[in-house]
Short mmCIF file of C-alpha atoms in Angstrom, two decimals:
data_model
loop_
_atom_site.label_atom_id
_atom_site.label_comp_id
_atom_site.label_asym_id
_atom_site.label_seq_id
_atom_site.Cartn_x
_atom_site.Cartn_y
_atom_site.Cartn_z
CA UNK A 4 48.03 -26.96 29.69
CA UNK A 5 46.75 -23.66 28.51
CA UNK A 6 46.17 -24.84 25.02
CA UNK A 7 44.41 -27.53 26.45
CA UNK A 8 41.94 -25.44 28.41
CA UNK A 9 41.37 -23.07 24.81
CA UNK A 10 40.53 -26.08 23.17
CA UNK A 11 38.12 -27.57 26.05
CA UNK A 12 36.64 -24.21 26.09
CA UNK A 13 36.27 -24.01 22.40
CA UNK A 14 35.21 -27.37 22.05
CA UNK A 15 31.95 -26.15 24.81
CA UNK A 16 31.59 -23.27 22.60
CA UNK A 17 30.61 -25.11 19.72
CA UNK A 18 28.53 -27.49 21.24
CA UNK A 19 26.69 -25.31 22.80
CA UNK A 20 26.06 -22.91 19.57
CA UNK A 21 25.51 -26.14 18.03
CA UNK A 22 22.83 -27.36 20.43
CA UNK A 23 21.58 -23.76 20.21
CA UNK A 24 20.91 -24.39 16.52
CA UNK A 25 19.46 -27.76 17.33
CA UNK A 26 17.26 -26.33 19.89
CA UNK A 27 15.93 -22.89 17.84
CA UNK A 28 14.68 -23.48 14.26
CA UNK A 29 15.91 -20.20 12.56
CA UNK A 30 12.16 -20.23 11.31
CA UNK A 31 10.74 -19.66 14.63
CA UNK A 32 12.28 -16.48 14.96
CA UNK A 33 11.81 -13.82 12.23
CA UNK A 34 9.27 -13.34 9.30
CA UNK A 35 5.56 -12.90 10.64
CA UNK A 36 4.08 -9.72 9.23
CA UNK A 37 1.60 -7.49 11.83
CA UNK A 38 -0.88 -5.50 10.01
CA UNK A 39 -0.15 -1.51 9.31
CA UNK A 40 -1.09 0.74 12.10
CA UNK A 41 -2.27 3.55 10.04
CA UNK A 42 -4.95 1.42 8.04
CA UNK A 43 -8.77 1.32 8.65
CA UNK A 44 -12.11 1.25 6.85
CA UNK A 45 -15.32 2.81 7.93
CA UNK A 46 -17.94 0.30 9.49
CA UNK A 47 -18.99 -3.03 7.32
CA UNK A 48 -22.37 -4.15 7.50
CA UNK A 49 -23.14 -7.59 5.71
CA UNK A 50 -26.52 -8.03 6.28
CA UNK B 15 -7.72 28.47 23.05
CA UNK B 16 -4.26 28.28 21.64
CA UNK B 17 -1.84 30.36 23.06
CA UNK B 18 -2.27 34.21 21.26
CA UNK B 19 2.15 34.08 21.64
CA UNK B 20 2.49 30.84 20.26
CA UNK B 21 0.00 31.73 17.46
CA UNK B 22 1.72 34.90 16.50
CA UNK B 23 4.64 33.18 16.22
CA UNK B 24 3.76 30.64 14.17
CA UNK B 25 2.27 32.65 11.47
CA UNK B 26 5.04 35.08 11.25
CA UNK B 27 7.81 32.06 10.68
CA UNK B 28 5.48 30.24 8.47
CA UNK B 29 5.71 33.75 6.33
CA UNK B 30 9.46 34.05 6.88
CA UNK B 31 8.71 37.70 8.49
CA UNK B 32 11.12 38.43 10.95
CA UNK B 33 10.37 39.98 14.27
CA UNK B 34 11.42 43.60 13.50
CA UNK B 35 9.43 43.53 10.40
CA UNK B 36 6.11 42.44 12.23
CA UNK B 37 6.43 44.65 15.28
CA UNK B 38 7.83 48.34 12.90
CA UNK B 39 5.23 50.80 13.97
CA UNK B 40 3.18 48.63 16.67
CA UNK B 41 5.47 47.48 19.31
CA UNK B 42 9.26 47.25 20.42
CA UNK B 43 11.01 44.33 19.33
CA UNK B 44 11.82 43.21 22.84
CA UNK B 45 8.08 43.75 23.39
CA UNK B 46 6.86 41.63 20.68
CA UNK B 47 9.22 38.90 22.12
CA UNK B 48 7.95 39.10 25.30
CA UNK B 49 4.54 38.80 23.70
CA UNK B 50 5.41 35.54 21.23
CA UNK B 51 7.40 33.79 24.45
CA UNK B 52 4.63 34.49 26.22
CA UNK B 53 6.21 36.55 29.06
CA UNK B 54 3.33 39.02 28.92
CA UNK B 55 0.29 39.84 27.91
CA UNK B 56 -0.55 42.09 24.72
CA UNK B 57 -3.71 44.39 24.90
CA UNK B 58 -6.53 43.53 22.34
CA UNK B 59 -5.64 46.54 20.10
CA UNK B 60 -1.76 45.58 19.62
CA UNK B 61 -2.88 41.62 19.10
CA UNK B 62 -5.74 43.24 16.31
CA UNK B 63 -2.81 45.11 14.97
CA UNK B 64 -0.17 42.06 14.54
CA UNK B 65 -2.88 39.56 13.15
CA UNK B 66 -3.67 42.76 10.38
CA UNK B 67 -0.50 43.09 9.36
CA UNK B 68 -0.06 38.86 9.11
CA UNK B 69 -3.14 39.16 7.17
CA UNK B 70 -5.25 37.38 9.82
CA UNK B 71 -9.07 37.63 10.20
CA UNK B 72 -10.47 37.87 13.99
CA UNK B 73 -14.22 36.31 13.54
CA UNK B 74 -16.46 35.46 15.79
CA UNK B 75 -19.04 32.79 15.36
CA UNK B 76 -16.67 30.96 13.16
CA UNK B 77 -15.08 27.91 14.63
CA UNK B 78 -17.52 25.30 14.25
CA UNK B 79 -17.45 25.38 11.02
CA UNK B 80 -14.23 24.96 10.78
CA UNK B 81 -14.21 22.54 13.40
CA UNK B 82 -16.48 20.26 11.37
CA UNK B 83 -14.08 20.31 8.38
CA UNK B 84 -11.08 19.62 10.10
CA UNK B 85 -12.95 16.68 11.89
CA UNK B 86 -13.47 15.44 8.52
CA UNK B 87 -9.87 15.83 7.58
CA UNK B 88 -8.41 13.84 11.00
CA UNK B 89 -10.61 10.81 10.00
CA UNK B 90 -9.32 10.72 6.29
CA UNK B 91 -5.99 10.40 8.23
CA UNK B 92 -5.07 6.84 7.51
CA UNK B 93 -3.69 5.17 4.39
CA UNK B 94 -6.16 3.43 2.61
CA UNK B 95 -8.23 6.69 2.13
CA UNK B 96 -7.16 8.69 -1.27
CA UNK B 97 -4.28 10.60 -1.03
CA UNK B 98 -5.20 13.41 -3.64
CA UNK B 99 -8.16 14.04 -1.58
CA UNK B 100 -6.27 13.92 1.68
CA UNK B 101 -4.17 16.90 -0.02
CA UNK B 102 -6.19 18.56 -1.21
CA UNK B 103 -8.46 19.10 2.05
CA UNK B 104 -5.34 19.97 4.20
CA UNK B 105 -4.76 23.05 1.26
CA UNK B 106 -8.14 24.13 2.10
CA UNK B 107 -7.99 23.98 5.58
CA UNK B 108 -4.54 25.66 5.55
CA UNK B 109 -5.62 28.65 3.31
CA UNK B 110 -8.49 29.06 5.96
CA UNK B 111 -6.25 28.87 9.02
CA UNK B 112 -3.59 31.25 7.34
CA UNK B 113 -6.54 34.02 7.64
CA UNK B 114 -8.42 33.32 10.58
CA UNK B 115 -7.44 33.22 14.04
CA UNK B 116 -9.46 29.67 15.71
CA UNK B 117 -9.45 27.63 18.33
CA UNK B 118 -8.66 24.58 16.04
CA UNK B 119 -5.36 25.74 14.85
CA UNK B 120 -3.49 23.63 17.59
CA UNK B 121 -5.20 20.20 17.23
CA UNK B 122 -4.82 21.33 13.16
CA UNK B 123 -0.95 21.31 13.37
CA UNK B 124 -0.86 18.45 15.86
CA UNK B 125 -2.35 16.23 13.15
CA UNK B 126 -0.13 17.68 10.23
CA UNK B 127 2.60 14.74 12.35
CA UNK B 128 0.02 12.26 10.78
CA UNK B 129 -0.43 14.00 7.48
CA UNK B 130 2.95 14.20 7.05
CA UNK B 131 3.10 10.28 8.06
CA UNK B 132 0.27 9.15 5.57
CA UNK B 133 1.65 10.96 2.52
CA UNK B 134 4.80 9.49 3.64
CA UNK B 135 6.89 12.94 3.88
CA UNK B 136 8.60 11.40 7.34
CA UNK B 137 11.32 14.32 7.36
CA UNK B 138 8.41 17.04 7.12
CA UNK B 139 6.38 15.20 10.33
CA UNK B 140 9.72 15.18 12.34
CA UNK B 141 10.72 19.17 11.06
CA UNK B 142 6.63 19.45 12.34
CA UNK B 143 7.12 17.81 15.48
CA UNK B 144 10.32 19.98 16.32
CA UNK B 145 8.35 23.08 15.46
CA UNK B 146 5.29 22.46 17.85
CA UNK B 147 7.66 20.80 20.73
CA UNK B 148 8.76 24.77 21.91
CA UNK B 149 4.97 25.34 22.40
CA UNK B 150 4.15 21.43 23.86
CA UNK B 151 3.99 23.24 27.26
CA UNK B 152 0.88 24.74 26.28
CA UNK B 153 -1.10 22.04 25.30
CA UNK B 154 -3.63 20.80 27.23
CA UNK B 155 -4.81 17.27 27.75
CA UNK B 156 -6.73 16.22 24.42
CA UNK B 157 -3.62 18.17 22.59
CA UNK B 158 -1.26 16.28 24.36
CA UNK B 159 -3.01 12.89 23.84
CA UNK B 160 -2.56 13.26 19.95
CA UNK B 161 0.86 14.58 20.44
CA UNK B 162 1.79 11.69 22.20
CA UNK B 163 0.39 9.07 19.69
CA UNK B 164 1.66 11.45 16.37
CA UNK B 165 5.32 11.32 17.92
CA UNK B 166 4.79 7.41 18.87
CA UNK B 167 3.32 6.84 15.06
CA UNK B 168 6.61 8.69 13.79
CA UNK B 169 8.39 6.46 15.76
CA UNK B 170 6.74 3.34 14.60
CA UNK B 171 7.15 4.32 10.91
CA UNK B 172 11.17 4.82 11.48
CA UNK B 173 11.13 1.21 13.37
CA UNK B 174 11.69 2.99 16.70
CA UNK B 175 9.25 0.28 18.60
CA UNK B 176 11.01 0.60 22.37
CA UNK B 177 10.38 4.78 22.04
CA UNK B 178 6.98 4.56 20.50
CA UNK B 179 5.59 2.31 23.25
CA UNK B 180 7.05 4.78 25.66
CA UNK B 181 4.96 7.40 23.90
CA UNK B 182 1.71 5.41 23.21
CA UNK B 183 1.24 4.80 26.96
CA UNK B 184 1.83 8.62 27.48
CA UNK B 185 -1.12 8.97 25.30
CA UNK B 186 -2.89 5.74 26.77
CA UNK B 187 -2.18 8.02 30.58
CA UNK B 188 -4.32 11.12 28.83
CA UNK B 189 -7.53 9.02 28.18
CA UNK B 190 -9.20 9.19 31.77
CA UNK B 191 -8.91 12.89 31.13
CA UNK B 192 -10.21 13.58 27.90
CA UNK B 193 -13.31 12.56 26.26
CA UNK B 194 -13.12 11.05 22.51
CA UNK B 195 -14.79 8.10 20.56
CA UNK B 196 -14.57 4.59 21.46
CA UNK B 197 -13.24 3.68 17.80
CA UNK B 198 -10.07 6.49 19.09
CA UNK B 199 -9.67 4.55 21.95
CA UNK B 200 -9.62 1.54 19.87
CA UNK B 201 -7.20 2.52 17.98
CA UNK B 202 -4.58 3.46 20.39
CA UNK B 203 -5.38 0.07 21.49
CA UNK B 204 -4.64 -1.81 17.95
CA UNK B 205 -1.54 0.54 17.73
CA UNK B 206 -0.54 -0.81 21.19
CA UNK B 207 -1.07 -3.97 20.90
CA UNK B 208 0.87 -4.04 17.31
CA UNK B 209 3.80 -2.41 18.78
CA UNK B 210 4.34 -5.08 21.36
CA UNK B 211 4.52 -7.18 18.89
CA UNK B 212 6.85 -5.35 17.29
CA UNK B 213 8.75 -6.03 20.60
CA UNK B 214 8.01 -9.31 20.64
CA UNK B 215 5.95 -8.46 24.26
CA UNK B 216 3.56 -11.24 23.53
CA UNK B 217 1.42 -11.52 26.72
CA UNK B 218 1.00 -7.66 26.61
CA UNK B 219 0.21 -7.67 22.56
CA UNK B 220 -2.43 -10.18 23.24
CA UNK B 221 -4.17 -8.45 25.74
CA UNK B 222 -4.25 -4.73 23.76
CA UNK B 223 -5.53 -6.90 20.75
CA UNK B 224 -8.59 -8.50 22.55
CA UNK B 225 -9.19 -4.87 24.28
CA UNK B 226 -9.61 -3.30 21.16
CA UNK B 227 -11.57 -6.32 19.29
CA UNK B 228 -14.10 -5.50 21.92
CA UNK B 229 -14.96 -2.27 20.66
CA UNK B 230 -14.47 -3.07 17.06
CA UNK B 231 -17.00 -5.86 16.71
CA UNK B 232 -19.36 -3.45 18.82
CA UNK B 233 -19.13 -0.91 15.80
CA UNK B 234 -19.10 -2.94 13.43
CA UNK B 235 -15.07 -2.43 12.28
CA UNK B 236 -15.12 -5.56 10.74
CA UNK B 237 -11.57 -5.39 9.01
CA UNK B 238 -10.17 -3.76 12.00
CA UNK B 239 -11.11 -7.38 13.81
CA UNK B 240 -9.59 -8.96 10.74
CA UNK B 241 -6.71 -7.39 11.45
CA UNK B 242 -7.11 -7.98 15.69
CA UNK B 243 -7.19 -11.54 15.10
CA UNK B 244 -3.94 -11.28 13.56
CA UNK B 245 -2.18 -9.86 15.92
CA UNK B 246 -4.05 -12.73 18.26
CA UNK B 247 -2.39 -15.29 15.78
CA UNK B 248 0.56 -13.96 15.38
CA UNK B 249 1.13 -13.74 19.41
CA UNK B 250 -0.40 -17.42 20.02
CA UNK B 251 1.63 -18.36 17.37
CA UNK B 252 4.84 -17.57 19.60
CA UNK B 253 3.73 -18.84 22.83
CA UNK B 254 3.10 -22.03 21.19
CA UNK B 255 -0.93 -22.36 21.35
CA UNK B 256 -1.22 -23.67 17.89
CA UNK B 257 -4.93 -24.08 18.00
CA UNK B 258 -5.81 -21.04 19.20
CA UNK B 259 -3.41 -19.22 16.58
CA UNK B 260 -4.93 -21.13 13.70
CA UNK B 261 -8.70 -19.69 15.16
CA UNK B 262 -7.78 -16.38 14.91
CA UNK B 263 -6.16 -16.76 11.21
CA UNK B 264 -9.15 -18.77 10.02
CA UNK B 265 -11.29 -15.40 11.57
CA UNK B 266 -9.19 -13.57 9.64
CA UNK B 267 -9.52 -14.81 6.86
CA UNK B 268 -13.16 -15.42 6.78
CA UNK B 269 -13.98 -11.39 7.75
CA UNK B 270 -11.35 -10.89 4.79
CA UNK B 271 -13.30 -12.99 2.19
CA UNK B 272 -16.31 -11.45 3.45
CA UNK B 273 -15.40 -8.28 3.09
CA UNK B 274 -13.35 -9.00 -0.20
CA UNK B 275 -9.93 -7.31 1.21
CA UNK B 276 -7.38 -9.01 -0.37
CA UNK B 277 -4.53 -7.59 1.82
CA UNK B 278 -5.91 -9.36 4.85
CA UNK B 279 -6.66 -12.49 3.20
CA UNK B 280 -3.26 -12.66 1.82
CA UNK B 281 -1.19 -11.24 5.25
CA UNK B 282 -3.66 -13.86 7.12
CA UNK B 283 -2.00 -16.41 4.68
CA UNK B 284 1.82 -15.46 5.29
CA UNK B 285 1.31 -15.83 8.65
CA UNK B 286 -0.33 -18.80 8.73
CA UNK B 287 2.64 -20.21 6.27
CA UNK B 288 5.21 -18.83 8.89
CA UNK B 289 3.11 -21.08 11.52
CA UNK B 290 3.25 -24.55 9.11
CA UNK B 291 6.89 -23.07 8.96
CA UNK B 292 7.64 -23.04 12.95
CA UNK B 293 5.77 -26.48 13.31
CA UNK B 294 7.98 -28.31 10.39
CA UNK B 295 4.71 -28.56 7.86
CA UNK B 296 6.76 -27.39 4.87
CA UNK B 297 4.16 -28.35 2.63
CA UNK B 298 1.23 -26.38 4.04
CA UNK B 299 4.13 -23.09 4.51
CA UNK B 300 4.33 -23.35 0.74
CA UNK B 301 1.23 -23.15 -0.15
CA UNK B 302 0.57 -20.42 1.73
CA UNK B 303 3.62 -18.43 1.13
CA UNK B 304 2.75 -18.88 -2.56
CA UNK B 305 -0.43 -17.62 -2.37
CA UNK B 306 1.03 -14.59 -1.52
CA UNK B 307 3.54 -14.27 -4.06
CA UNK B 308 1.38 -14.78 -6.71
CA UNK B 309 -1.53 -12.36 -6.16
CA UNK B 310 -0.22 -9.18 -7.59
CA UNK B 311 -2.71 -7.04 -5.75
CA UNK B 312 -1.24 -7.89 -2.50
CA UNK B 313 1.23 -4.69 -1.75
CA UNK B 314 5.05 -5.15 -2.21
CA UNK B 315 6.54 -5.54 1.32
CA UNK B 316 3.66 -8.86 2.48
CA UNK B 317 4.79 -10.31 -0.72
CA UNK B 318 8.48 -9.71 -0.53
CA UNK B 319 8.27 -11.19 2.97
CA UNK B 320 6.43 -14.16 1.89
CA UNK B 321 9.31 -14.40 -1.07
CA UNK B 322 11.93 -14.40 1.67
CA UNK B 323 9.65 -16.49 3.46
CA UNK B 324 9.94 -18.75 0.28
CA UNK B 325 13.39 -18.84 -0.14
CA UNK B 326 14.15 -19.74 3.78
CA UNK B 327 11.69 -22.86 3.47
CA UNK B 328 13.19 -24.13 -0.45
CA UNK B 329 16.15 -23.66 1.05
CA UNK B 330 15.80 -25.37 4.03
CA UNK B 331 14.29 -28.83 2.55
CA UNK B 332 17.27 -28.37 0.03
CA UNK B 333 15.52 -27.58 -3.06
CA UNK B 334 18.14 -25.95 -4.82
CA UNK B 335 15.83 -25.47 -8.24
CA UNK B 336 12.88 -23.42 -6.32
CA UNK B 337 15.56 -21.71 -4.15
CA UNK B 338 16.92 -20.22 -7.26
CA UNK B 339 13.89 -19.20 -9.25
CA UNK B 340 12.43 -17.87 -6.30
CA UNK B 341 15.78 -15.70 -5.94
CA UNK B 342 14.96 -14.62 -9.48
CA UNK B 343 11.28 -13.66 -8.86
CA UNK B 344 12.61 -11.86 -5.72
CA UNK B 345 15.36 -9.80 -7.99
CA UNK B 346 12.57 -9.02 -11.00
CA UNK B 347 10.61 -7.40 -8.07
CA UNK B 348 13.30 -5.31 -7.15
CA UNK B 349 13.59 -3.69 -10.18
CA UNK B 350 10.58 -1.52 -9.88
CA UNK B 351 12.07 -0.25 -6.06
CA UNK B 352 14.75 2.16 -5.75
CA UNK B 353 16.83 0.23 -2.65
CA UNK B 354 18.93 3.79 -1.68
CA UNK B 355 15.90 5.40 -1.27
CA UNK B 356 13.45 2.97 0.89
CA UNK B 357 14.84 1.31 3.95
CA UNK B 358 11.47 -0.47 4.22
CA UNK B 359 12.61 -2.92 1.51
CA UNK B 360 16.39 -2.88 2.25
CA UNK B 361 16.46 -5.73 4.74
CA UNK B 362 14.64 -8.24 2.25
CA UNK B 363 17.49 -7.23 -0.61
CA UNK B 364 20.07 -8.65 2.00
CA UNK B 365 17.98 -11.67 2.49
CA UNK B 366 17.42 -12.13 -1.21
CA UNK B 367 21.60 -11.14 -1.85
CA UNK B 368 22.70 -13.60 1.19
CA UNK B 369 20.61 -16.75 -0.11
CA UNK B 370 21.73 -16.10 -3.53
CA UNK B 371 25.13 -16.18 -2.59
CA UNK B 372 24.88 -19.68 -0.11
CA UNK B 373 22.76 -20.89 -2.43
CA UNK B 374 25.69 -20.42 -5.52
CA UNK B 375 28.39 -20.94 -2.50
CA UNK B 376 29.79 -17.68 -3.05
CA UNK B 377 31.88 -18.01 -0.02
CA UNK B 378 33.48 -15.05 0.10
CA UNK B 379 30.78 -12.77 -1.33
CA UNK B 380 28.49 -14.07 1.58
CA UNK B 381 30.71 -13.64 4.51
CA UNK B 382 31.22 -10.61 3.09
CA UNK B 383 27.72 -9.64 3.16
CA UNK B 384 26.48 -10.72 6.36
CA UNK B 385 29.45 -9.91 8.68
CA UNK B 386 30.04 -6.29 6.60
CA UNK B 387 26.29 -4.95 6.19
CA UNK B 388 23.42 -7.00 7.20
CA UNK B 389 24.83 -7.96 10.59
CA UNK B 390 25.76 -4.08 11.38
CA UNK B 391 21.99 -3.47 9.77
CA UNK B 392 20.53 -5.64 11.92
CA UNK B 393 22.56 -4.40 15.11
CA UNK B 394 21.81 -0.84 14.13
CA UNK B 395 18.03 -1.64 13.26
CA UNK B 396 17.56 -3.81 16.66
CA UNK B 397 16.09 -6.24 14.45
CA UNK B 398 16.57 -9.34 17.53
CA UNK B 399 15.28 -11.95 15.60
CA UNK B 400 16.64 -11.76 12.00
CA UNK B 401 20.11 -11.17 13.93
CA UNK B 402 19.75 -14.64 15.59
CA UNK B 403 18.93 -16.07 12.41
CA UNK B 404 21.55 -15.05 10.31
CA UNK B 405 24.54 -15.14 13.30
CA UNK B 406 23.42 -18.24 12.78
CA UNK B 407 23.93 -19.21 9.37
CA UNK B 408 27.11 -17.77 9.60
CA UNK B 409 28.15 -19.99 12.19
CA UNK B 410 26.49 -22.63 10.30
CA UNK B 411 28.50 -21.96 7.60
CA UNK B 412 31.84 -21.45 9.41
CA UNK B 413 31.33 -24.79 11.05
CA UNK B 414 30.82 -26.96 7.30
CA UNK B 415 34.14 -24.77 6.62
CA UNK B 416 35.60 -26.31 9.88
CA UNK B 417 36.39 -23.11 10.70
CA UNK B 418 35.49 -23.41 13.94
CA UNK B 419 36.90 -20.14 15.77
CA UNK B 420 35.03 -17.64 13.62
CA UNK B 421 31.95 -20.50 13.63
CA UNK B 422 31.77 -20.23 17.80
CA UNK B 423 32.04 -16.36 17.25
CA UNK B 424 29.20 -16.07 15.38
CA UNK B 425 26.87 -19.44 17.35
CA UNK B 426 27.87 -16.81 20.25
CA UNK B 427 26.19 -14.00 18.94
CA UNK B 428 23.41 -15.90 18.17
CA UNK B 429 23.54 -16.62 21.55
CA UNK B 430 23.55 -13.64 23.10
CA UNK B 431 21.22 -12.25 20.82
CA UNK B 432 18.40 -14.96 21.39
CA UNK B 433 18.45 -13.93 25.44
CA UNK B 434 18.10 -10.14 24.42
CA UNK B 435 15.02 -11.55 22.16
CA UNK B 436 13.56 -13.42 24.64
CA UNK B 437 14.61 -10.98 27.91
CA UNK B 438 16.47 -13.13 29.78
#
């Protein structure tokens, strides 16, 4: 019985880490790139 | 006017006098303590007598000169002005406040925090920010507004997003009380607004961004609003409003080409790859990323990310040829960076190790990796969303191994980690 139970709640487990992957592209998550906070330029004119 | 104590006492530690050998002949020792804590008040002659023998001028009529040239000094404070000439004026102005008593001296060492930052000496800005923190009691409201964004900036530069915003909105609290530029006030604004994004505070990032575009396109700060719209792309980006992300890159861009700044044309282009990315356009991510990669004048950590950007998206559509040479290209570039001594690189050297390992199915070698050092990295750096993404792999991995207990061990932590990412 409790083996049973381990492996239903292993079996959820994986499905759900598995949906999880489905569900959130690893690519949505990290590598955008803000700007640095200590850069500026003096005021641009172009015309 | 700074605190005559505070002053005495910092020009007799910055010449390693001790307090017996400033106060022999003019006062007691317990007297000159009294007088550097600030317990009492010194007469005029005994203060005229300490500054003499620090070698310190008392003038009159003096401090707006001085006042003009450290003005000068605060706005060469950021990092695409010349460093040489950054040093050099901070000598001069530090040979002139070693002599001369002024009312500048405070706001002088507040900004030696963003010196310190700029010539990227971060141990010297936090031994700085120790120093003036006994004497923080002092400072009054437009001292304590640059105090509050210095300590925030050090913050920022060590990755330390969740205390920086705490101090950034101290300084934000000082602004009804003080009076300074509307580009200053911009700025705390773009620093704001980049910090929540840091934090991945989108809603709050967006509106910081548009506050501070406001004032920027008033005065003409036309790479500043390069650099607004961004942040604007970057946050639409993650709430899903496509359209409205791929305005504010093309804005970008455009200011960037018109102002012939590669580094925003070619950050403007990374991010708009890591959009194609998030929407499946593989293609159009390529591109992009590769634009970056290739344009040598781009500085090292945009294109490193756009290489690890690279790698991710070969990878990915399973081209195992591209994966590798990009690997390569990633390890060349890493031969001109000493890894033990900049942690701003480190995490892309992981990336780089952990994708040449799957990619060569180094089993071992890449469990290895990610459970031993960039998982505790990641952990240690709070780094949310790289965490999901590589908890991932690893369960990923686990899983084609059918090794499913250590795979649901590691789909958990992805898990767990994704609600921390998105507050839950």
């Amino acid at each position: 019985m409790k083996k049973m139970i381990a492996s239903i709640a292993l079996g959820t487990l994986l499905v759900a880490g598995f949906l999880f992957a489905q569900d959130n592209e690893p690519t949505e998550l990290a590598g955008e790139l803000e700007p640095s906070i200590f850069s500026v330029e003096t005021p641009s004119f172009f015309f | 006017m700074i605190e005559i104590g505070s002053f005495i006492k910092l020009q007799r530690t910055k010449r390693e006098m001790t307090q017996g050998q400033l106060a022999k002949g003019i006062v007691s020792l317990s007297y000159l303590s009294k007088i550097e804590n600030k317990k009492t008040e010194a007469s005029s002659e005994i203060i005229q007598l300490l500054c003499t023998r620090l070698g310190i001028q008392l003038k009159d009529g003096f401090d707006a000169n001085i006042q003009k040239k450290c003005k000068e000094w605060y706005n060469m404070l950021f990092e695409v002005n010349d460093k040489e000439e950054i040093i050099s004026t901070y000598k001069e102005l530090q040979a002139v406040m070693d002599e001369n008593l002024t009312d500048s001296l405070l706001m002088f060492e507040i900004h030696k925090i963003r010196y310190y930052l700029i010539i990227g000496k971060y141990n010297e800005a936090l031994t700085k920010i120790s120093d003036l923190n006994e004497m923080s009691g002092s400072f009054d409201n437009l001292h304590q507004y640059y105090w509050y964004k210095f300590r925030g900036n050090y913050n920022s530069a060590n990755g330390d997003f969740e205390q920086a915003i705490i101090l950034y909105k101290s300084a934000e609290e000082r602004l009804n009380q003080i009076e300074v530029e509307e580009k200053e006030i911009a700025d705390l604004q773009y620093i704001i607004s980049i910090t929540h994004s840091k934090l991945r505070n989108t809603l709050e990032s967006i509106e910081y961004a548009e506050k501070a575009l406001d004032i920027y396109m008033k005065e003409y700060y036309f790479m500043r609003c390069a650099q607004c719209h961004i942040v604007l792309g970057i946050s639409y980006r993650r709430i899903k409003m496509y359209d409205k992300a791929i305005k504010n890159y093309n804005l970008a861009r455009h200011l960037g080409e018109l102002n012939k700044d590669k580094q925003v044309i070619q950050l403007t282009n990374l991010n708009l790859g890591y959009l194609h990315s998030a929407r499946g356009g593989s293609k159009e991510a390529i591109h992009n990323y590769l634009e970056v990669v290739n344009d040598l004048e781009v500085d090292l950590n945009a294109r490193l990310t756009s290489l690890t950007a690279l790698i991710k998206e070969y990878y990915t559509i399973n081209n195992v040829e591209k994966t590798k040479q990009m690997i390569e290209k990633g390890f060349e570039l890493f031969e001109q960076i000493n890894i033990n001594n900049n942690d701003t690189y480190r995490i892309h050297y992981y990336v780089l190790k952990t994708y040449n390992y799957a990619i060569n199915k180094s089993n071992s070698k890449f469990e290895n990796l990610v459970i031993n050092e960039l998982i505790p990295y990641l952990k240690e750096h709070k780094d949310y969303a790289n965490l999901v993404v590589y908890a991932n792999m690893l369960g990923n991995h686990f899983e084609e191994l059918s090794k499913y207990k250590d795979s649901v061990k590691y789909y958990k932590l992805a898990n767990i980690t994704y609600d921390e990412l998105v507050n839950l």
